[in-house]
Every structure is written in C-alpha cells, then in structure tokens.
Short mmCIF file of C-alpha atoms in Angstrom, two decimals:
data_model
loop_
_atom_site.label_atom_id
_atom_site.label_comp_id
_atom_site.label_asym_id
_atom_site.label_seq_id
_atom_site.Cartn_x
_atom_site.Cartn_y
_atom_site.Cartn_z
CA UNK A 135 -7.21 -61.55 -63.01
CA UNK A 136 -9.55 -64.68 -62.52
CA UNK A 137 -7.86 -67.84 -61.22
CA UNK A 138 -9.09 -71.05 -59.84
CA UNK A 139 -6.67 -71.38 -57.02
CA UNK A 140 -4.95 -68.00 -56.11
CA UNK A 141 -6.94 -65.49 -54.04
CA UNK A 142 -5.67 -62.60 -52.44
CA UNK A 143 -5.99 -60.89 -48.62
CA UNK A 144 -4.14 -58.69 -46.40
CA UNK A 145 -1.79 -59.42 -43.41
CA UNK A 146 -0.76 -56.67 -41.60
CA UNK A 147 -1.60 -54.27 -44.39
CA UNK A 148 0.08 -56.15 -46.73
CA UNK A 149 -1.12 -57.80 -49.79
CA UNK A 150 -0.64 -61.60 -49.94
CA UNK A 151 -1.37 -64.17 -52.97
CA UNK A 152 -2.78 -67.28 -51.36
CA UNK A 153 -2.26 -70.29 -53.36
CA UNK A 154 -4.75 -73.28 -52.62
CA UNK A 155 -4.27 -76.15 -54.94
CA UNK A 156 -4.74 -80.13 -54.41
CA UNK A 157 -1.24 -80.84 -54.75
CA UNK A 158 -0.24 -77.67 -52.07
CA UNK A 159 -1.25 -74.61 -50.69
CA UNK A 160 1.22 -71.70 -50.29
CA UNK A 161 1.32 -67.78 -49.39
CA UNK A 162 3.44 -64.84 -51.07
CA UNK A 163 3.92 -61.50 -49.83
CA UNK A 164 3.26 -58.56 -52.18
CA UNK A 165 6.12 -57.42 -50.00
CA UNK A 166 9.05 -58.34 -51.49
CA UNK A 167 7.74 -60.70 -53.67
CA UNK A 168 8.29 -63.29 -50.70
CA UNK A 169 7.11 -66.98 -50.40
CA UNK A 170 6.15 -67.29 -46.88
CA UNK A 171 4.69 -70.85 -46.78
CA UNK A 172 4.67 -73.83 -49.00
CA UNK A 173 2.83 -77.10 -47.74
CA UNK A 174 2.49 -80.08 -49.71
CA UNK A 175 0.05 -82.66 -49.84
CA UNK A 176 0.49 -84.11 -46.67
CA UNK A 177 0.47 -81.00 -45.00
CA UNK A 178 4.22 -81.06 -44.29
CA UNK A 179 5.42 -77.12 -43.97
CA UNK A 180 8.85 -76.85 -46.25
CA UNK A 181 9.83 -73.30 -45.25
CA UNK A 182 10.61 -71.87 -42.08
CA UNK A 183 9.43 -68.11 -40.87
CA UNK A 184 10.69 -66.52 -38.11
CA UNK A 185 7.76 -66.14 -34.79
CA UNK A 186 9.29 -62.61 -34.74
CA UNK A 187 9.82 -62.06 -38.21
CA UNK A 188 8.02 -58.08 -38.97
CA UNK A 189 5.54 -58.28 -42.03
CA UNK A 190 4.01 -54.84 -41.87
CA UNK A 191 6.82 -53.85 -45.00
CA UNK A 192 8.80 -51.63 -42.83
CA UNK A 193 11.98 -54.21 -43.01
CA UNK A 194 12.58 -57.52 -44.99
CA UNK A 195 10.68 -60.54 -43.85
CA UNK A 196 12.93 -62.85 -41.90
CA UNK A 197 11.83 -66.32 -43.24
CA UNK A 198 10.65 -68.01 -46.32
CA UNK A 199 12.15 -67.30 -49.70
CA UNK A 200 13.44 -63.48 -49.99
CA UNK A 201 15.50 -62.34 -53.04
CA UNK A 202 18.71 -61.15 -52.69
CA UNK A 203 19.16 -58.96 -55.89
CA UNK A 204 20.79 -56.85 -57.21
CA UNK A 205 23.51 -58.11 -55.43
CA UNK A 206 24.52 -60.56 -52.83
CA UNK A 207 25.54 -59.78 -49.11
CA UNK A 208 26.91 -55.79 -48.38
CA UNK A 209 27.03 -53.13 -51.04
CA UNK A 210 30.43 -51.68 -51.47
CA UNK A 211 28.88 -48.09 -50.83
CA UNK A 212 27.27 -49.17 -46.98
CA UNK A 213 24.53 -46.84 -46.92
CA UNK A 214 22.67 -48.77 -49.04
CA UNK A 215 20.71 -51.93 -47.89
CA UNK A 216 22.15 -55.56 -47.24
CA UNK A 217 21.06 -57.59 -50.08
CA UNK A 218 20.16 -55.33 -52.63
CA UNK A 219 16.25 -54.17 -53.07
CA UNK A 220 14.60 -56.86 -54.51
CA UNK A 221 13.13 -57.56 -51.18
CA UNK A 222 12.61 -54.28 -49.73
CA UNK A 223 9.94 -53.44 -52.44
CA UNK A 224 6.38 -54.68 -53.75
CA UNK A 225 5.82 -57.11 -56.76
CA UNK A 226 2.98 -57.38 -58.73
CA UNK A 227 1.29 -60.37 -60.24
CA UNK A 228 1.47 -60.44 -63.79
CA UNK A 229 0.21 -64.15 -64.87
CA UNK A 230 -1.18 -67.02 -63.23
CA UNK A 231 -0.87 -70.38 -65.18
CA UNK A 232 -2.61 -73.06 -63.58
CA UNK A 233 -3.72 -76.85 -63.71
CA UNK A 234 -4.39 -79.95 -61.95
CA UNK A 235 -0.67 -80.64 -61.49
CA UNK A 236 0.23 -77.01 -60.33
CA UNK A 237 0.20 -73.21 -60.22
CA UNK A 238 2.92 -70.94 -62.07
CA UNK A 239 3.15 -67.33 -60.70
CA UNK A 240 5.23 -64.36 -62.29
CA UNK A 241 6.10 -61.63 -60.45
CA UNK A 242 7.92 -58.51 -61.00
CA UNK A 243 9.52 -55.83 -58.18
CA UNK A 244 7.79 -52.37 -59.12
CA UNK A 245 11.00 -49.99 -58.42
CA UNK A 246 9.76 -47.16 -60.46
CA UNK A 247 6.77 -46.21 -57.37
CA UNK A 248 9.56 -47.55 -54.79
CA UNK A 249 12.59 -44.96 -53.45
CA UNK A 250 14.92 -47.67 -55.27
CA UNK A 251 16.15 -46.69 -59.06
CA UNK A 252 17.23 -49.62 -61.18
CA UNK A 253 17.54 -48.19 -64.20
CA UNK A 254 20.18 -50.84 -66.22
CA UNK A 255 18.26 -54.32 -64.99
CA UNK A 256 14.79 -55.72 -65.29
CA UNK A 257 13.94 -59.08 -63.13
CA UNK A 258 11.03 -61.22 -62.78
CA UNK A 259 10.20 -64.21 -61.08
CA UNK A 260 8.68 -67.49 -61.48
CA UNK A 261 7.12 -69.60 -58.51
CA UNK A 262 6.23 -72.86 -59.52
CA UNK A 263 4.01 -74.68 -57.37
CA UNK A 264 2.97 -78.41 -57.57
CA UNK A 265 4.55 -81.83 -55.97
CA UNK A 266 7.53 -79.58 -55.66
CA UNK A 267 8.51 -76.26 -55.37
CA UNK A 268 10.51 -73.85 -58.13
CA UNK A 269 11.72 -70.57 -58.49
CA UNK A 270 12.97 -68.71 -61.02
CA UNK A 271 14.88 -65.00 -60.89
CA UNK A 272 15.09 -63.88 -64.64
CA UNK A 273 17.74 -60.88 -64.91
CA UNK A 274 18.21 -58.96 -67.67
CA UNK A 275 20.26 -55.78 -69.00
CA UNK A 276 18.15 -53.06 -70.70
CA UNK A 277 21.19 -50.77 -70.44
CA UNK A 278 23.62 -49.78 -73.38
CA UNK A 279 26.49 -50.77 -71.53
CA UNK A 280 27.81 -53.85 -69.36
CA UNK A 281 26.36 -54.49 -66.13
CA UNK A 282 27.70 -56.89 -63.30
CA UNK A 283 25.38 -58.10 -60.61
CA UNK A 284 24.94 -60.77 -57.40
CA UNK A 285 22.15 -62.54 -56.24
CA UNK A 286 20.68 -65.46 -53.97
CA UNK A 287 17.55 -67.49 -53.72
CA UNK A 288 17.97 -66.80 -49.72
CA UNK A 289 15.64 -70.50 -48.66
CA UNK A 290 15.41 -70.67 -45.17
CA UNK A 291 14.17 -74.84 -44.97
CA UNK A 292 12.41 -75.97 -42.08
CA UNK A 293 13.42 -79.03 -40.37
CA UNK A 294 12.47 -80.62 -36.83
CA UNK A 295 15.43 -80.62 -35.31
CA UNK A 296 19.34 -79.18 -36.44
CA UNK A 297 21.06 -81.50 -34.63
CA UNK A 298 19.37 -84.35 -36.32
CA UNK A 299 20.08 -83.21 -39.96
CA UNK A 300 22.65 -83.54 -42.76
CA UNK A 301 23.69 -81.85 -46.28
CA UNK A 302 24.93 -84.51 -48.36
CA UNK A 303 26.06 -83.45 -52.41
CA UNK A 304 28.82 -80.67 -51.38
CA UNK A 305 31.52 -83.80 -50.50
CA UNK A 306 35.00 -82.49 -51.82
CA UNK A 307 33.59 -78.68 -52.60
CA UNK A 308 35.75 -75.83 -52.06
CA UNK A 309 33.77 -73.29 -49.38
CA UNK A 310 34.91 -70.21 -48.28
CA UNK A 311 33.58 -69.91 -44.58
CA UNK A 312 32.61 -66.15 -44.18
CA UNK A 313 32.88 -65.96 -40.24
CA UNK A 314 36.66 -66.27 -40.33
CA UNK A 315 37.33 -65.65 -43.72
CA UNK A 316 39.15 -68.66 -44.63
CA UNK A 317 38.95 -71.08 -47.64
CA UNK A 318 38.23 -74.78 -46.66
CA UNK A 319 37.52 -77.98 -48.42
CA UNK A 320 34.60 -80.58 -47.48
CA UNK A 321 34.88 -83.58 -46.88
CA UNK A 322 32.07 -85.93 -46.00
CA UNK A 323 28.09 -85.26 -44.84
CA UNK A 324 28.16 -81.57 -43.52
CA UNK A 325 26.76 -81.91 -40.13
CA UNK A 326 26.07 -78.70 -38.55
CA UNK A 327 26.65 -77.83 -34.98
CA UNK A 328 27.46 -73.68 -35.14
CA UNK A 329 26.99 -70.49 -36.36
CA UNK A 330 27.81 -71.07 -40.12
CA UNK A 331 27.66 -68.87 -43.08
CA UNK A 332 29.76 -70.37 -45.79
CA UNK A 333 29.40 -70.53 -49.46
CA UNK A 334 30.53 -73.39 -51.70
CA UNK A 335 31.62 -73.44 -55.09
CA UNK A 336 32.06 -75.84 -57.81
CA UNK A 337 28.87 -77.98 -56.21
CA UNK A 338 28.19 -80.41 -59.43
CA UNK A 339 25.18 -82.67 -57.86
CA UNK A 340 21.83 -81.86 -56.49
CA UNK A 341 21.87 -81.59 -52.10
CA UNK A 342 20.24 -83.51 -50.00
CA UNK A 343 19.11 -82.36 -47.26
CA UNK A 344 18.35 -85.28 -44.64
CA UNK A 345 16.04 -84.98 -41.77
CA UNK A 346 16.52 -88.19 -39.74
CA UNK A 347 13.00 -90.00 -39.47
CA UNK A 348 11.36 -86.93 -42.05
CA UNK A 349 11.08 -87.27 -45.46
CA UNK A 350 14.83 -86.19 -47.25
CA UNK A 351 14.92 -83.03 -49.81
CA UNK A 352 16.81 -82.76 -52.96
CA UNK A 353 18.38 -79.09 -53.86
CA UNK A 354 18.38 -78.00 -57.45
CA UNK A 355 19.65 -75.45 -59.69
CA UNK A 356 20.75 -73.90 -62.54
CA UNK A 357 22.72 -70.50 -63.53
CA UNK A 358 24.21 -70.42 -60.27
CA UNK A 359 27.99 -69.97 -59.28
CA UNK A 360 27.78 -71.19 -55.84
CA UNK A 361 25.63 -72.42 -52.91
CA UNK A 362 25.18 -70.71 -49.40
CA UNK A 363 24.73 -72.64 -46.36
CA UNK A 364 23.71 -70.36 -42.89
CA UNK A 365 22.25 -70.90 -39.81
CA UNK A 366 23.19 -68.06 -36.98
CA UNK A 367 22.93 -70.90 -34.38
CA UNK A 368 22.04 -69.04 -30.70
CA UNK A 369 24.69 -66.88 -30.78
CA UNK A 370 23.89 -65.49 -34.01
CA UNK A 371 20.27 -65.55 -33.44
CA UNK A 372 20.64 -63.43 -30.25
CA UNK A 373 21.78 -60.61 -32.26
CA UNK A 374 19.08 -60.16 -34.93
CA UNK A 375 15.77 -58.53 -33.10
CA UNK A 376 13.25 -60.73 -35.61
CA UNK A 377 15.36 -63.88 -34.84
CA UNK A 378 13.59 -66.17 -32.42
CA UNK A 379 16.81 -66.78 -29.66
CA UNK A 380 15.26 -70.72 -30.61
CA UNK A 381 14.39 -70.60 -34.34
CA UNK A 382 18.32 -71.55 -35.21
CA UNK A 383 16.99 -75.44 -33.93
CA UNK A 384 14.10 -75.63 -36.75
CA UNK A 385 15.98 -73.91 -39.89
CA UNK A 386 18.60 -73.89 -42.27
CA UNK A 387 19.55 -71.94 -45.35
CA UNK A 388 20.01 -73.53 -48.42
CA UNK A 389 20.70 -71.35 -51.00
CA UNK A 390 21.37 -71.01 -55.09
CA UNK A 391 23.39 -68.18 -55.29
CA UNK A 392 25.61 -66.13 -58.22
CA UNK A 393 28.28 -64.48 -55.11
CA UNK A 394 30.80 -63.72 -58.14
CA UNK A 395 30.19 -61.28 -60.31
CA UNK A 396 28.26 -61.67 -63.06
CA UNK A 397 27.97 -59.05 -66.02
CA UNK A 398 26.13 -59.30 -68.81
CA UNK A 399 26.24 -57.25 -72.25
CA UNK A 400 23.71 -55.06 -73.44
CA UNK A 401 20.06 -57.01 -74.01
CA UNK A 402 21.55 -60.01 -72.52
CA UNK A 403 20.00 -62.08 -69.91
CA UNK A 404 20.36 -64.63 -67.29
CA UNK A 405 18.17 -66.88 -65.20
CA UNK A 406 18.78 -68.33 -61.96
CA UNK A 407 17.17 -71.35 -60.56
CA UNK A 408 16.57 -73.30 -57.63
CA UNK A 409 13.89 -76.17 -57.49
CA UNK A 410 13.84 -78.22 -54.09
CA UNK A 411 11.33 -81.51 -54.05
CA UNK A 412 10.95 -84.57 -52.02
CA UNK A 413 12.57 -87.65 -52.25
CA UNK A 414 10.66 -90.69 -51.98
CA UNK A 415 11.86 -94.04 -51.70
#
C-alpha cells in the first residue's frame, strides 16, 4: 500500500503506522489498533501515554486511544480479560484515504490468527486525522441470531495540569459513580479533585474540556449511550504497575461509551463515534 503520509516502523517489536501530514502527525500501534499520539499543527500533544505504559504486546497499552470491545469494563465469566479483546490483539491496515486536509485510516482486529474467537461480530475502525481528530468503531452481527455487546472509545486527554481543568456539557446529567456504586446527579462545571470513575448518561451537548490558559476541547459523538469520566488520581495510580504514581496530574479520560447493552439482529450494524477538536475563539 503506497501513501503519501503514512509510513510504517517498529517499536519494541511492534508494528506502528506513522502518520505525518501538514495539518498533524500521529502514531498507531499495530497492537491493538491503538492511537498513541496525535499532534496538531502547533505541535500541541492531545493524548496522554503513560512513561511506564508496556508496548512490547504482552498487555494493553496504558495511554492513548484503546478499544474497549466487545464489551465494556469486567466480563461476567472473570477469566476472561477486562475490556474485551479488541485491544489485546493486532489490526491490520486496510485503506488509507488521504489529502491536503487529512488522512483516513481503517483498521480491522485480526482475531482469527489471535487466541480470541469472535465468531457472531465483525468491527472496524476509522481514524480520521486532520485539524481534528475522529474515530469510528463500526460493529456488526454476522451471526443468525441476536447479539448484545459493550464498548468504549477509552481517550485518555492530556492536559497540563488536573487541578487547573474543567468538564463543562454534563450540567444536570444523571452519573452513576462506580467507586461507591451510587447514582448521582451533576450539577455545575465538574471539577475534579479524586479518584473518579463515573459514567454519565443522557449527556445531550458536546463537552468541553477546559484547560485554564491552553486551548479548550470540544467532545463529540454519536451512537453512544453514555460518557465515562476516570482519572485514578495517586491513589489509584499507585496500584496499576504501568501507571506513573504522577501521570494522574497530566490526564483525564473522556470517553464515548455504549455501558448498556446493546443487541443487534442478525446483519445489523452499529457505529460508534467520538470526534474531539479544538475550540478557537
């Protein structure tokens, strides 16, 4: 496949698609089909990756964009891995569509030369690259029968400081916060100063996510039931191994999730999007 702005290399024995365009430049693992680094323009880095984050493809990457799919979170049978596969495998490039205003990669997990079966879902993903940043998960049943499923867009943001930031656009949202399991309401600018892991639903309006003296970031999306905010804060980070005991003070997790159920009839498909861009006064 001959492109004008993707190459490829290797990292740690690991393929990675390196994306060099005027408007950005950008890195995916072949490893889970994992954005790793988007910079604009200016040079501004949008995602956050963990100092200790392993990328050798023995464990998920701990940083950038990784897929949560086929489901969200733990499986009900707990020998199998935390967020579903999609992560834990390699995806190959199938197309590159590309122009002066951007790059368009699709990807697709290869399961069949993994240890992971899916046998009643296909995926693949879109990465738009340009003045913003896009990604699309494309699920669909190739099964006879029903088939329910979860997923996330799991976007760990980089900012420059936590304590200086704000998530405007979830004001009067119903979130259920996961660490003590108990259903709350929002009200006002969430301002975060803990270990939080809660998911919102019924979010009508992009986010904003407000860096004080950085340039702000709206938070798209489409086909998605709810929206995951998380950031282990020290505690939190103290506990996972490829965790920087710091990193909690430069990230957050924004995320366009489906935490519900969703099942879909035989040949049917869904698409889940999240698109996050600058906004410029």
């Amino acid at each position: 496949m001959r492109t004008k702005y993707v190459t490829t290399k290797l990292s740690n024995g690991q393929k990675i698609y390196q994306v060099d365009h005027p408007f950005c430049t950008a890195t995916i693992s072949e490893f889970g089909g994992q954005l790793l680094s988007f910079q604009d323009q200016q040079g501004d880095e949008w995602l956050w990756l963990s100092k200790s984050a392993i990328k050798d493809g023995s464990k998920a990457i701990r940083g950038g964009v990784p897929i949560c799919w086929p489901w969200f979170g733990p499986n009900v049978d707990k020998t199998l891995p935390q967020h579903g596969y999609a992560r834990l495998v390699n995806w190959a490039l199938v197309s590159v569509e590309e122009d002066e205003f951007g790059v368009q990669l699709t990807l697709q997990p290869d399961f069949v030369n993994s240890k992971y079966e899916i046998h009643n879902l296909s995926l693949f993903m879109k990465i738009d690259l340009g003045t913003s940043l896009s990604i699309q998960l494309h699920t669909e049943n190739i099964s006879n029968f029903s088939v329910s499923f979860s997923q996330a867009i799991h976007t760990y943001l980089a900012v420059d400081d936590i304590n200086e930031c704000s998530i405007s656009g979830l004001n009067g949202c119903v979130y259920l916060d996961q660490l003590k399991n108990k259903i709350s309401h929002q009200e006002n600018d969430l301002v975060l100063n803990q270990w939080t892991d809660s998911i919102y639903s019924n979010v009508q309006s992009p986010i904003t996510l407000a860096n004080r003296g950085k340039t702000s970031k709206s938070i798209d999306g489409n086909g998605h039931d709810s929206v995951v905010i998380w950031n282990p804060w020290q505690d939190g980070a103290r506990l996972l191994s490829d965790f920087d005991d710091l990193g909690y003070q430069n990230m957050i997790c924004i995320e366009m999730a489906n935490t519900g159920t969703t099942t879909l009839a035989p040949r049917q498909s869904h698409t889940l999007t999240q698109v996050i861009s600058k906004i410029t006064s």
